[in-house]
Structures are given as structure tokens and as C-alpha cells.
Amino acid sequence: MAVHGVGLQINATTLAMVDDVDPGLYNFSEVLCDSVAAPLDCGYVIDPAARPVMEQLAARHPLLAHGNHGNEFGYDPLDETPGVRRHIAIAHEMKSPWYADHMFFGFRESAFMWSSPLQFSRLEIERVAGRAAALQDRMKLPLLHENAFYYARFPGSEIEEAEFIAGLVERAQTYLLLDLHNCYSNSVNFPDYDHWKFLKTIPLDRVIEIHLAGGEQIEDWYHDFHNHYVPEPVWEMLEYVLKHASRLEAVTLEVQGPAHSAKSHAVMPDWPFMVSNDLKRARQLWDSIRGPGGRA
Ligand SMILES: [Fe+2]
């Protein structure tokens, strides 16, 4: 079986409820490389304690590799980053058809930090594209960039995020993981960020994967906590992208809650129902636009 159709990201939260969600509702499991990677100062790449879980997941569905803390777009030498030293081998071990990572600014000393966006500037397109092309060469797999949720733009940003992404994939000949909830969340929080303009600016023909999730409004900020149903505007965006992204292979649901942010509320008893409901809705939307055969 190939990675294709609607899938579920496996993390600490969804792993705990995986037996309560019908495995027939999803076609693949997305696995976070960092959750199975061995420390950088040991002689093996996959933590032996993580192998049994990987094997159980692989027995049910094809696996898809996703990286959060690869640090490939910071300033450390590329060959010293976790992206090269751990994620390449892990992605191939999973037989993943591609590797996706966030467009985060990261380096060794900031590896614990989450969601530090790149500077959206023309100079950074050149620098990041060089590293992205080099990583894709080393990967021997398509490299997908995931657009980030962020709390503030990186100082010195002079162009819009969508323009940055379009320039990056054109220069590096890489691909995209379009996180629709990250895009929607940024449009809620930043008055000058238009999620429809974003979708019409990025090259949709480079989108291979989509992420869906829900979030939470706390006072004057909407947080990408992955702790609620996928909101209606994100379903509208998915419908548009399903119609226009010719290379699209996979739609992945992310649910994490407290495993994603300590400020998120606890896992609720109805979350297996929430996950099942959103997986069903994504499948129905896929089938209504691409036909049921398109997800097989
Ligand atoms: Fe995502």
C-alpha cells in the first residue's frame, strides 16, 4: 500500500487513543521523526525502545515521516543537524515516500524552542533554498516545506510568507506540506494576513500533503493547539485545495492537545469521536471532489 488519501498523525496523544479509532478510517500514519530518533551522541539512529511501536504502526498502515526539530534552516553546518544525522535514515527506514519539515529557524542551542519562523526576505530565500536543495539531495526523497504558525514575524521580514514560499520552492525545486490550520490561525491573529490570498499566491502544484487541525481562542489570540475539531474555514480551504492541487497525495489530521502545548486543556473523553468525525469528513470531501477511487 502507498501513502495516499486521508491519514492520522501519530504522537503521544493519538497513540493513547489509537485503539479507540477505527483503523479503517485512515490510510496511513504520519510519524514524528523526533519521537523515534536516538540522541545525537550515541551510535545508532533509531531509539530501540521506539522500534516495537514503529513496527506495530507499520503493520497497520504505510508510514509517513515528519520532522519538527531538524534544524536544517538555521546556521549550523547542514551535515551536523538532526535533519541529516537522524531524519534521513529514519525516513528511509519507514519507507516514507517523502520527508516534510517546518520552515523554522533553528540551531543547536535553540532546539527546544517551537515555532520560530524564518525571516521572510529575498536574501533568506537564497540562503534557505541552498540548504533545502542540499538536504533534498541527501534525502533522495522529495523535501516538503511546512508553513508555520507563529506568534510574531521574524524581524527584518520584508515580503509576505506566501511570496517567500513561492520563491523558495521555485529556487530549490522542493515541495510543500500546506498546513491549512497554521495558515488560518495566522489570518486570525494578523490583520494583514489573508488566508485566501495565501492560497492564491503559493504554487498549489507543488503541494503534496495537507495538514488539518483545530485550535483555541484565548482572550485576544487564536492558538494552534490541535485540541478542537477542524474549524469550518479550514474545511472551505481544503475544498479549494482538493480542486486545485494537482500533485496532492495526502491529507493528514493532527490532534495533540497537551502534548503540543502545556497551556492546552487536557485530553477529553470524546476525542476519539472528534478524531473519527474529522477523518470521516475529510474522506467524504476527498471522495466528493476526487471520487472514491482517488483515495484507494
Ligand atoms: Fe502541521
PDB file of C-alpha atoms and ligand atoms in Angstrom:
ATOM      1  CA  MET A   1       0.000   0.000   0.000  1.00  0.00           C
ATOM      2  CA  ALA A   2       1.136   3.541  -0.713  1.00  0.00           C
ATOM      3  CA  VAL A   3       0.760   6.698   1.372  1.00  0.00           C
ATOM      4  CA  HIS A   4      -2.323   8.185  -0.274  1.00  0.00           C
ATOM      5  CA  GLY A   5      -5.650   9.646   0.837  1.00  0.00           C
ATOM      6  CA  VAL A   6      -6.500  10.629   4.428  1.00  0.00           C
ATOM      7  CA  GLY A   7      -4.151   9.856   7.331  1.00  0.00           C
ATOM      8  CA  LEU A   8      -3.618  10.427  11.039  1.00  0.00           C
ATOM      9  CA  GLN A   9      -0.543  11.883  12.698  1.00  0.00           C
ATOM     10  CA  ILE A  10       0.679   9.581  15.458  1.00  0.00           C
ATOM     11  CA  ASN A  11       2.008  11.343  18.540  1.00  0.00           C
ATOM     12  CA  ALA A  12       1.737  10.855  22.307  1.00  0.00           C
ATOM     13  CA  THR A  13      -1.929  11.966  22.294  1.00  0.00           C
ATOM     14  CA  THR A  14      -3.190   9.974  19.316  1.00  0.00           C
ATOM     15  CA  LEU A  15      -1.100   6.927  20.258  1.00  0.00           C
ATOM     16  CA  ALA A  16      -3.006   6.769  23.555  1.00  0.00           C
ATOM     17  CA  MET A  17      -6.351   6.656  21.710  1.00  0.00           C
ATOM     18  CA  VAL A  18      -5.312   4.708  18.614  1.00  0.00           C
ATOM     19  CA  ASP A  19      -7.238   1.601  19.728  1.00  0.00           C
ATOM     20  CA  ASP A  20     -10.413   3.704  20.031  1.00  0.00           C
ATOM     21  CA  VAL A  21     -10.309   4.933  16.424  1.00  0.00           C
ATOM     22  CA  ASP A  22     -11.278   2.565  13.603  1.00  0.00           C
ATOM     23  CA  PRO A  23      -8.057   1.937  11.615  1.00  0.00           C
ATOM     24  CA  GLY A  24     -10.245   1.694   8.519  1.00  0.00           C
ATOM     25  CA  LEU A  25     -10.892   5.438   8.763  1.00  0.00           C
ATOM     26  CA  TYR A  26      -7.362   6.341   7.690  1.00  0.00           C
ATOM     27  CA  ASN A  27      -4.972   5.164   5.008  1.00  0.00           C
ATOM     28  CA  PHE A  28      -1.580   5.976   6.558  1.00  0.00           C
ATOM     29  CA  SER A  29       0.136   7.007   9.818  1.00  0.00           C
ATOM     30  CA  GLU A  30       2.358  10.068   9.953  1.00  0.00           C
ATOM     31  CA  VAL A  31       5.176   9.558  12.477  1.00  0.00           C
ATOM     32  CA  LEU A  32       7.288  12.323  14.021  1.00  0.00           C
ATOM     33  CA  CYS A  33      10.952  11.505  13.402  1.00  0.00           C
ATOM     34  CA  ASP A  34      11.957  13.204  16.651  1.00  0.00           C
ATOM     35  CA  SER A  35       9.771  10.819  18.648  1.00  0.00           C
ATOM     36  CA  VAL A  36      11.773   7.785  17.493  1.00  0.00           C
ATOM     37  CA  ALA A  37      15.242   9.325  16.959  1.00  0.00           C
ATOM     38  CA  ALA A  38      18.168   8.311  19.155  1.00  0.00           C
ATOM     39  CA  PRO A  39      20.218  11.065  20.854  1.00  0.00           C
ATOM     40  CA  LEU A  40      22.881  12.637  18.656  1.00  0.00           C
ATOM     41  CA  ASP A  41      25.724  11.432  20.892  1.00  0.00           C
ATOM     42  CA  CYS A  42      25.058   7.710  20.503  1.00  0.00           C
ATOM     43  CA  GLY A  43      25.978   5.271  17.748  1.00  0.00           C
ATOM     44  CA  TYR A  44      22.537   4.421  16.380  1.00  0.00           C
ATOM     45  CA  VAL A  45      19.811   6.488  14.730  1.00  0.00           C
ATOM     46  CA  ILE A  46      16.549   4.945  15.979  1.00  0.00           C
ATOM     47  CA  ASP A  47      15.834   4.595  19.684  1.00  0.00           C
ATOM     48  CA  PRO A  48      15.500   0.812  20.261  1.00  0.00           C
ATOM     49  CA  ALA A  49      12.651   1.485  22.713  1.00  0.00           C
ATOM     50  CA  ALA A  50      10.646   3.071  19.869  1.00  0.00           C
ATOM     51  CA  ARG A  51      11.016   0.154  17.432  1.00  0.00           C
ATOM     52  CA  PRO A  52       8.124  -2.008  18.738  1.00  0.00           C
ATOM     53  CA  VAL A  53       5.663   0.882  18.322  1.00  0.00           C
ATOM     54  CA  MET A  54       7.002   1.668  14.835  1.00  0.00           C
ATOM     55  CA  GLU A  55       6.578  -1.971  13.852  1.00  0.00           C
ATOM     56  CA  GLN A  56       3.010  -2.105  15.227  1.00  0.00           C
ATOM     57  CA  LEU A  57       2.067   1.031  13.317  1.00  0.00           C
ATOM     58  CA  ALA A  58       3.729  -0.237  10.124  1.00  0.00           C
ATOM     59  CA  ALA A  59       1.761  -3.479  10.353  1.00  0.00           C
ATOM     60  CA  ARG A  60      -1.486  -1.463  10.136  1.00  0.00           C
ATOM     61  CA  HIS A  61      -0.705   1.334   7.684  1.00  0.00           C
ATOM     62  CA  PRO A  62       2.079   2.755   5.494  1.00  0.00           C
ATOM     63  CA  LEU A  63       4.242   5.247   7.435  1.00  0.00           C
ATOM     64  CA  LEU A  64       4.982   8.851   6.550  1.00  0.00           C
ATOM     65  CA  ALA A  65       7.974  10.718   8.044  1.00  0.00           C
ATOM     66  CA  HIS A  66       7.574  14.186   9.506  1.00  0.00           C
ATOM     67  CA  GLY A  67      10.278  16.315  11.170  1.00  0.00           C
ATOM     68  CA  ASN A  68       9.831  19.092  13.696  1.00  0.00           C
ATOM     69  CA  HIS A  69      13.299  19.805  15.009  1.00  0.00           C
ATOM     70  CA  GLY A  70      15.567  19.034  12.059  1.00  0.00           C
ATOM     71  CA  ASN A  71      17.180  22.467  12.385  1.00  0.00           C
ATOM     72  CA  GLU A  72      18.195  22.385   8.736  1.00  0.00           C
ATOM     73  CA  PHE A  73      17.347  26.042   8.105  1.00  0.00           C
ATOM     74  CA  GLY A  74      19.470  27.581  10.858  1.00  0.00           C
ATOM     75  CA  TYR A  75      23.188  28.292  10.606  1.00  0.00           C
ATOM     76  CA  ASP A  76      24.752  25.053  11.916  1.00  0.00           C
ATOM     77  CA  PRO A  77      26.600  23.128   9.177  1.00  0.00           C
ATOM     78  CA  LEU A  78      23.883  21.100   7.418  1.00  0.00           C
ATOM     79  CA  ASP A  79      25.658  17.788   7.962  1.00  0.00           C
ATOM     80  CA  GLU A  80      25.659  18.372  11.738  1.00  0.00           C
ATOM     81  CA  THR A  81      21.892  18.901  12.015  1.00  0.00           C
ATOM     82  CA  PRO A  82      19.432  16.288  13.345  1.00  0.00           C
ATOM     83  CA  GLY A  83      17.706  16.522   9.965  1.00  0.00           C
ATOM     84  CA  VAL A  84      20.723  14.943   8.257  1.00  0.00           C
ATOM     85  CA  ARG A  85      22.134  12.869  11.122  1.00  0.00           C
ATOM     86  CA  ARG A  86      18.840  11.226  12.137  1.00  0.00           C
ATOM     87  CA  HIS A  87      15.823  12.037   9.957  1.00  0.00           C
ATOM     88  CA  ILE A  88      17.189  10.825   6.604  1.00  0.00           C
ATOM     89  CA  ALA A  89      17.828   7.315   7.911  1.00  0.00           C
ATOM     90  CA  ILE A  90      14.518   7.270   9.817  1.00  0.00           C
ATOM     91  CA  ALA A  91      12.515   8.359   6.740  1.00  0.00           C
ATOM     92  CA  HIS A  92      14.065   5.560   4.678  1.00  0.00           C
ATOM     93  CA  GLU A  93      13.563   3.018   7.476  1.00  0.00           C
ATOM     94  CA  MET A  94       9.858   3.936   7.413  1.00  0.00           C
ATOM     95  CA  LYS A  95       9.838   3.619   3.595  1.00  0.00           C
ATOM     96  CA  SER A  96       8.318   7.095   3.596  1.00  0.00           C
ATOM     97  CA  PRO A  97       7.641   8.444   0.063  1.00  0.00           C
ATOM     98  CA  TRP A  98       8.700  11.976   1.092  1.00  0.00           C
ATOM     99  CA  TYR A  99      10.016  13.930   4.071  1.00  0.00           C
ATOM    100  CA  ALA A 100       8.337  17.078   5.392  1.00  0.00           C
ATOM    101  CA  ASP A 101       9.707  19.620   7.847  1.00  0.00           C
ATOM    102  CA  HIS A 102       8.665  23.010   9.178  1.00  0.00           C
ATOM    103  CA  MET A 103      10.152  26.174   7.775  1.00  0.00           C
ATOM    104  CA  PHE A 104      11.593  27.024  11.183  1.00  0.00           C
ATOM    105  CA  PHE A 105      14.693  28.938  12.072  1.00  0.00           C
ATOM    106  CA  GLY A 106      16.637  26.622  14.387  1.00  0.00           C
ATOM    107  CA  PHE A 107      20.104  25.766  15.614  1.00  0.00           C
ATOM    108  CA  ARG A 108      21.572  23.526  18.272  1.00  0.00           C
ATOM    109  CA  GLU A 109      21.161  25.955  21.172  1.00  0.00           C
ATOM    110  CA  SER A 110      17.520  26.688  20.294  1.00  0.00           C
ATOM    111  CA  ALA A 111      16.427  23.132  19.514  1.00  0.00           C
ATOM    112  CA  PHE A 112      13.995  23.198  22.447  1.00  0.00           C
ATOM    113  CA  MET A 113      12.150  26.209  21.008  1.00  0.00           C
ATOM    114  CA  TRP A 114       8.999  25.838  18.962  1.00  0.00           C
ATOM    115  CA  SER A 115       7.668  27.787  16.055  1.00  0.00           C
ATOM    116  CA  SER A 116      10.406  30.325  15.334  1.00  0.00           C
ATOM    117  CA  PRO A 117       9.584  31.439  11.790  1.00  0.00           C
ATOM    118  CA  LEU A 118      12.191  32.214   9.165  1.00  0.00           C
ATOM    119  CA  GLN A 119      12.786  35.800   8.128  1.00  0.00           C
ATOM    120  CA  PHE A 120      10.607  36.353   5.058  1.00  0.00           C
ATOM    121  CA  SER A 121      13.103  38.230   2.889  1.00  0.00           C
ATOM    122  CA  ARG A 122      14.625  37.818  -0.564  1.00  0.00           C
ATOM    123  CA  LEU A 123      18.082  37.234   0.884  1.00  0.00           C
ATOM    124  CA  GLU A 124      16.725  34.452   3.055  1.00  0.00           C
ATOM    125  CA  ILE A 125      15.108  32.793   0.029  1.00  0.00           C
ATOM    126  CA  GLU A 126      18.604  32.414  -1.430  1.00  0.00           C
ATOM    127  CA  ARG A 127      20.181  31.108   1.784  1.00  0.00           C
ATOM    128  CA  VAL A 128      17.352  28.713   2.724  1.00  0.00           C
ATOM    129  CA  ALA A 129      16.925  27.443  -0.848  1.00  0.00           C
ATOM    130  CA  GLY A 130      20.584  26.431  -0.950  1.00  0.00           C
ATOM    131  CA  ARG A 131      20.238  24.411   2.228  1.00  0.00           C
ATOM    132  CA  ALA A 132      16.885  22.946   1.136  1.00  0.00           C
ATOM    133  CA  ALA A 133      18.281  21.781  -2.217  1.00  0.00           C
ATOM    134  CA  ALA A 134      21.293  20.257  -0.461  1.00  0.00           C
ATOM    135  CA  LEU A 135      19.054  18.447   2.033  1.00  0.00           C
ATOM    136  CA  GLN A 136      16.788  17.128  -0.719  1.00  0.00           C
ATOM    137  CA  ASP A 137      19.895  15.777  -2.493  1.00  0.00           C
ATOM    138  CA  ARG A 138      20.995  13.978   0.658  1.00  0.00           C
ATOM    139  CA  MET A 139      17.461  12.714   1.371  1.00  0.00           C
ATOM    140  CA  LYS A 140      17.000  11.065  -2.023  1.00  0.00           C
ATOM    141  CA  LEU A 141      13.316  11.861  -1.398  1.00  0.00           C
ATOM    142  CA  PRO A 142      11.100  14.872  -2.153  1.00  0.00           C
ATOM    143  CA  LEU A 143      11.527  17.518   0.576  1.00  0.00           C
ATOM    144  CA  LEU A 144       8.300  19.264   1.633  1.00  0.00           C
ATOM    145  CA  HIS A 145       8.314  22.606   3.494  1.00  0.00           C
ATOM    146  CA  GLU A 146       5.524  23.135   6.040  1.00  0.00           C
ATOM    147  CA  ASN A 147       4.241  26.697   6.516  1.00  0.00           C
ATOM    148  CA  ALA A 148       4.414  27.647  10.191  1.00  0.00           C
ATOM    149  CA  PHE A 149       2.049  29.004  12.815  1.00  0.00           C
ATOM    150  CA  TYR A 150       3.840  31.833  14.616  1.00  0.00           C
ATOM    151  CA  TYR A 151       3.356  34.377  17.377  1.00  0.00           C
ATOM    152  CA  ALA A 152       5.411  37.138  15.712  1.00  0.00           C
ATOM    153  CA  ARG A 153       7.105  37.665  12.370  1.00  0.00           C
ATOM    154  CA  PHE A 154      10.886  37.369  12.340  1.00  0.00           C
ATOM    155  CA  PRO A 155      12.477  40.872  12.467  1.00  0.00           C
ATOM    156  CA  GLY A 156      13.524  42.169   9.059  1.00  0.00           C
ATOM    157  CA  SER A 157      10.785  40.333   7.142  1.00  0.00           C
ATOM    158  CA  GLU A 158      10.064  42.401   4.013  1.00  0.00           C
ATOM    159  CA  ILE A 159       7.792  40.159   1.922  1.00  0.00           C
ATOM    160  CA  GLU A 160       4.694  38.085   2.697  1.00  0.00           C
ATOM    161  CA  GLU A 161       5.065  34.480   3.790  1.00  0.00           C
ATOM    162  CA  ALA A 162       3.319  33.185   0.662  1.00  0.00           C
ATOM    163  CA  GLU A 163       5.719  35.112  -1.588  1.00  0.00           C
ATOM    164  CA  PHE A 164       8.646  33.692   0.396  1.00  0.00           C
ATOM    165  CA  ILE A 165       7.325  30.138  -0.030  1.00  0.00           C
ATOM    166  CA  ALA A 166       6.748  30.604  -3.755  1.00  0.00           C
ATOM    167  CA  GLY A 167      10.306  31.900  -4.202  1.00  0.00           C
ATOM    168  CA  LEU A 168      11.800  29.126  -2.085  1.00  0.00           C
ATOM    169  CA  VAL A 169      10.248  26.164  -3.918  1.00  0.00           C
ATOM    170  CA  GLU A 170      10.959  27.753  -7.290  1.00  0.00           C
ATOM    171  CA  ARG A 171      14.637  28.279  -6.378  1.00  0.00           C
ATOM    172  CA  ALA A 172      15.194  24.939  -4.593  1.00  0.00           C
ATOM    173  CA  GLN A 173      12.795  22.794  -6.668  1.00  0.00           C
ATOM    174  CA  THR A 174      11.327  21.412  -3.470  1.00  0.00           C
ATOM    175  CA  TYR A 175       7.671  20.822  -2.495  1.00  0.00           C
ATOM    176  CA  LEU A 176       5.063  21.836   0.074  1.00  0.00           C
ATOM    177  CA  LEU A 177       3.184  20.480   3.044  1.00  0.00           C
ATOM    178  CA  LEU A 178       0.380  23.012   3.276  1.00  0.00           C
ATOM    179  CA  ASP A 179      -0.812  23.280   6.883  1.00  0.00           C
ATOM    180  CA  LEU A 180      -4.249  24.838   6.438  1.00  0.00           C
ATOM    181  CA  HIS A 181      -4.790  25.409  10.146  1.00  0.00           C
ATOM    182  CA  ASN A 182      -1.446  27.217  10.529  1.00  0.00           C
ATOM    183  CA  CYS A 183      -2.442  29.454   7.636  1.00  0.00           C
ATOM    184  CA  TYR A 184      -5.939  30.061   9.032  1.00  0.00           C
ATOM    185  CA  SER A 185      -4.584  30.748  12.564  1.00  0.00           C
ATOM    186  CA  ASN A 186      -2.146  33.353  11.260  1.00  0.00           C
ATOM    187  CA  SER A 187      -5.017  35.055   9.400  1.00  0.00           C
ATOM    188  CA  VAL A 188      -6.999  35.280  12.651  1.00  0.00           C
ATOM    189  CA  ASN A 189      -4.088  36.792  14.580  1.00  0.00           C
ATOM    190  CA  PHE A 190      -2.547  39.138  11.991  1.00  0.00           C
ATOM    191  CA  PRO A 191      -4.946  41.689  10.427  1.00  0.00           C
ATOM    192  CA  ASP A 192      -2.891  41.955   7.216  1.00  0.00           C
ATOM    193  CA  TYR A 193      -2.677  38.178   6.660  1.00  0.00           C
ATOM    194  CA  ASP A 194      -5.295  36.951   4.163  1.00  0.00           C
ATOM    195  CA  HIS A 195      -5.542  33.139   4.009  1.00  0.00           C
ATOM    196  CA  TRP A 196      -7.277  33.177   0.602  1.00  0.00           C
ATOM    197  CA  LYS A 197      -4.592  35.432  -0.850  1.00  0.00           C
ATOM    198  CA  PHE A 198      -2.051  32.997   0.626  1.00  0.00           C
ATOM    199  CA  LEU A 199      -3.648  30.054  -1.213  1.00  0.00           C
ATOM    200  CA  LYS A 200      -3.675  32.012  -4.470  1.00  0.00           C
ATOM    201  CA  THR A 201      -0.019  33.057  -4.153  1.00  0.00           C
ATOM    202  CA  ILE A 202       1.756  29.801  -3.294  1.00  0.00           C
ATOM    203  CA  PRO A 203       2.266  27.314  -6.150  1.00  0.00           C
ATOM    204  CA  LEU A 204      -0.500  24.787  -5.420  1.00  0.00           C
ATOM    205  CA  ASP A 205       1.002  22.424  -7.979  1.00  0.00           C
ATOM    206  CA  ARG A 206       3.912  21.869  -5.525  1.00  0.00           C
ATOM    207  CA  VAL A 207       1.598  20.811  -2.668  1.00  0.00           C
ATOM    208  CA  ILE A 208       1.927  17.070  -1.946  1.00  0.00           C
ATOM    209  CA  GLU A 209       0.493  16.944   1.585  1.00  0.00           C
ATOM    210  CA  ILE A 210      -2.020  18.908   3.685  1.00  0.00           C
ATOM    211  CA  HIS A 211      -2.307  19.179   7.490  1.00  0.00           C
ATOM    212  CA  LEU A 212      -5.662  19.702   9.204  1.00  0.00           C
ATOM    213  CA  ALA A 213      -6.119  20.625  12.871  1.00  0.00           C
ATOM    214  CA  GLY A 214      -8.186  22.685  15.305  1.00  0.00           C
ATOM    215  CA  GLY A 215      -7.226  25.379  17.792  1.00  0.00           C
ATOM    216  CA  GLU A 216      -8.380  27.513  20.676  1.00  0.00           C
ATOM    217  CA  GLN A 217      -9.106  31.222  21.143  1.00  0.00           C
ATOM    218  CA  ILE A 218      -7.789  32.514  24.494  1.00  0.00           C
ATOM    219  CA  GLU A 219      -8.537  36.183  25.053  1.00  0.00           C
ATOM    220  CA  ASP A 220      -7.138  38.045  22.026  1.00  0.00           C
ATOM    221  CA  TRP A 221      -5.089  35.241  20.475  1.00  0.00           C
ATOM    222  CA  TYR A 222      -6.003  32.109  18.496  1.00  0.00           C
ATOM    223  CA  HIS A 223      -3.625  29.257  19.350  1.00  0.00           C
ATOM    224  CA  ASP A 224      -2.662  26.347  17.111  1.00  0.00           C
ATOM    225  CA  PHE A 225      -3.153  23.835  19.925  1.00  0.00           C
ATOM    226  CA  HIS A 226      -4.535  20.922  17.834  1.00  0.00           C
ATOM    227  CA  ASN A 227      -7.140  20.431  20.565  1.00  0.00           C
ATOM    228  CA  HIS A 228     -10.510  21.005  18.858  1.00  0.00           C
ATOM    229  CA  TYR A 229     -12.491  19.971  15.817  1.00  0.00           C
ATOM    230  CA  VAL A 230     -11.191  21.277  12.493  1.00  0.00           C
ATOM    231  CA  PRO A 231     -12.956  24.680  12.119  1.00  0.00           C
ATOM    232  CA  GLU A 232     -15.287  25.481   9.221  1.00  0.00           C
ATOM    233  CA  PRO A 233     -12.965  27.949   7.408  1.00  0.00           C
ATOM    234  CA  VAL A 234     -10.321  25.211   7.204  1.00  0.00           C
ATOM    235  CA  TRP A 235     -12.812  22.813   5.576  1.00  0.00           C
ATOM    236  CA  GLU A 236     -13.584  25.536   2.998  1.00  0.00           C
ATOM    237  CA  MET A 237      -9.852  25.903   2.310  1.00  0.00           C
ATOM    238  CA  LEU A 238      -9.475  22.120   1.983  1.00  0.00           C
ATOM    239  CA  GLU A 239     -12.267  22.004  -0.590  1.00  0.00           C
ATOM    240  CA  TYR A 240     -10.483  24.656  -2.650  1.00  0.00           C
ATOM    241  CA  VAL A 241      -7.099  22.934  -2.461  1.00  0.00           C
ATOM    242  CA  LEU A 242      -8.531  19.495  -3.280  1.00  0.00           C
ATOM    243  CA  LYS A 243      -9.854  21.037  -6.504  1.00  0.00           C
ATOM    244  CA  HIS A 244      -6.658  22.841  -7.473  1.00  0.00           C
ATOM    245  CA  ALA A 245      -3.591  20.921  -6.163  1.00  0.00           C
ATOM    246  CA  SER A 246      -2.764  18.515  -8.979  1.00  0.00           C
ATOM    247  CA  ARG A 247       0.092  16.740  -7.146  1.00  0.00           C
ATOM    248  CA  LEU A 248      -1.748  16.314  -3.823  1.00  0.00           C
ATOM    249  CA  GLU A 249      -1.330  12.820  -2.353  1.00  0.00           C
ATOM    250  CA  ALA A 250      -2.194  13.042   1.330  1.00  0.00           C
ATOM    251  CA  VAL A 251      -4.392  14.868   3.854  1.00  0.00           C
ATOM    252  CA  THR A 252      -3.225  14.345   7.462  1.00  0.00           C
ATOM    253  CA  LEU A 253      -5.163  15.139  10.649  1.00  0.00           C
ATOM    254  CA  GLU A 254      -3.154  16.477  13.597  1.00  0.00           C
ATOM    255  CA  VAL A 255      -4.514  16.161  17.171  1.00  0.00           C
ATOM    256  CA  GLN A 256      -2.174  16.731  20.083  1.00  0.00           C
ATOM    257  CA  GLY A 257      -3.554  18.999  22.799  1.00  0.00           C
ATOM    258  CA  PRO A 258      -1.361  18.895  25.910  1.00  0.00           C
ATOM    259  CA  ALA A 259       1.348  17.006  24.041  1.00  0.00           C
ATOM    260  CA  HIS A 260       1.654  20.081  21.809  1.00  0.00           C
ATOM    261  CA  SER A 261       1.313  22.874  24.354  1.00  0.00           C
ATOM    262  CA  ALA A 262       1.344  22.797  28.145  1.00  0.00           C
ATOM    263  CA  LYS A 263      -1.322  25.525  28.052  1.00  0.00           C
ATOM    264  CA  SER A 264      -3.801  23.373  26.165  1.00  0.00           C
ATOM    265  CA  HIS A 265      -6.576  21.718  28.138  1.00  0.00           C
ATOM    266  CA  ALA A 266      -6.407  18.006  28.945  1.00  0.00           C
ATOM    267  CA  VAL A 267      -7.350  15.243  26.526  1.00  0.00           C
ATOM    268  CA  MET A 268     -11.141  14.950  26.604  1.00  0.00           C
ATOM    269  CA  PRO A 269     -13.052  11.632  26.686  1.00  0.00           C
ATOM    270  CA  ASP A 270     -14.781  12.463  23.399  1.00  0.00           C
ATOM    271  CA  TRP A 271     -11.535  12.961  21.438  1.00  0.00           C
ATOM    272  CA  PRO A 272     -11.669   9.520  19.745  1.00  0.00           C
ATOM    273  CA  PHE A 273     -15.107  10.620  18.455  1.00  0.00           C
ATOM    274  CA  MET A 274     -13.678  14.003  17.386  1.00  0.00           C
ATOM    275  CA  VAL A 275     -10.798  12.309  15.537  1.00  0.00           C
ATOM    276  CA  SER A 276     -13.137   9.794  13.875  1.00  0.00           C
ATOM    277  CA  ASN A 277     -15.549  12.559  12.865  1.00  0.00           C
ATOM    278  CA  ASP A 278     -12.846  14.734  11.272  1.00  0.00           C
ATOM    279  CA  LEU A 279     -11.286  11.735   9.483  1.00  0.00           C
ATOM    280  CA  LYS A 280     -14.713  10.807   8.061  1.00  0.00           C
ATOM    281  CA  ARG A 281     -15.386  14.372   6.972  1.00  0.00           C
ATOM    282  CA  ALA A 282     -12.007  14.627   5.222  1.00  0.00           C
ATOM    283  CA  ARG A 283     -12.651  11.324   3.419  1.00  0.00           C
ATOM    284  CA  GLN A 284     -16.112  12.457   2.329  1.00  0.00           C
ATOM    285  CA  LEU A 285     -14.760  15.733   0.999  1.00  0.00           C
ATOM    286  CA  TRP A 286     -11.925  13.961  -0.824  1.00  0.00           C
ATOM    287  CA  ASP A 287     -14.371  11.481  -2.366  1.00  0.00           C
ATOM    288  CA  SER A 288     -16.851  14.174  -3.399  1.00  0.00           C
ATOM    289  CA  ILE A 289     -14.174  16.053  -5.341  1.00  0.00           C
ATOM    290  CA  ARG A 290     -11.769  13.348  -6.475  1.00  0.00           C
ATOM    291  CA  GLY A 291     -14.069  10.316  -6.476  1.00  0.00           C
ATOM    292  CA  PRO A 292     -13.878   7.389  -4.056  1.00  0.00           C
ATOM    293  CA  GLY A 293     -11.317   5.646  -6.268  1.00  0.00           C
ATOM    294  CA  GLY A 294      -8.923   8.540  -5.796  1.00  0.00           C
ATOM    295  CA  ARG A 295      -8.312   7.622  -2.164  1.00  0.00           C
ATOM    296  CA  ALA A 296      -7.714   3.892  -2.719  1.00  0.00           C
TER     297      ALA A 296
HETATM  298 FE    FE B   1       1.194  20.806  10.792  1.00  0.00          FE
END
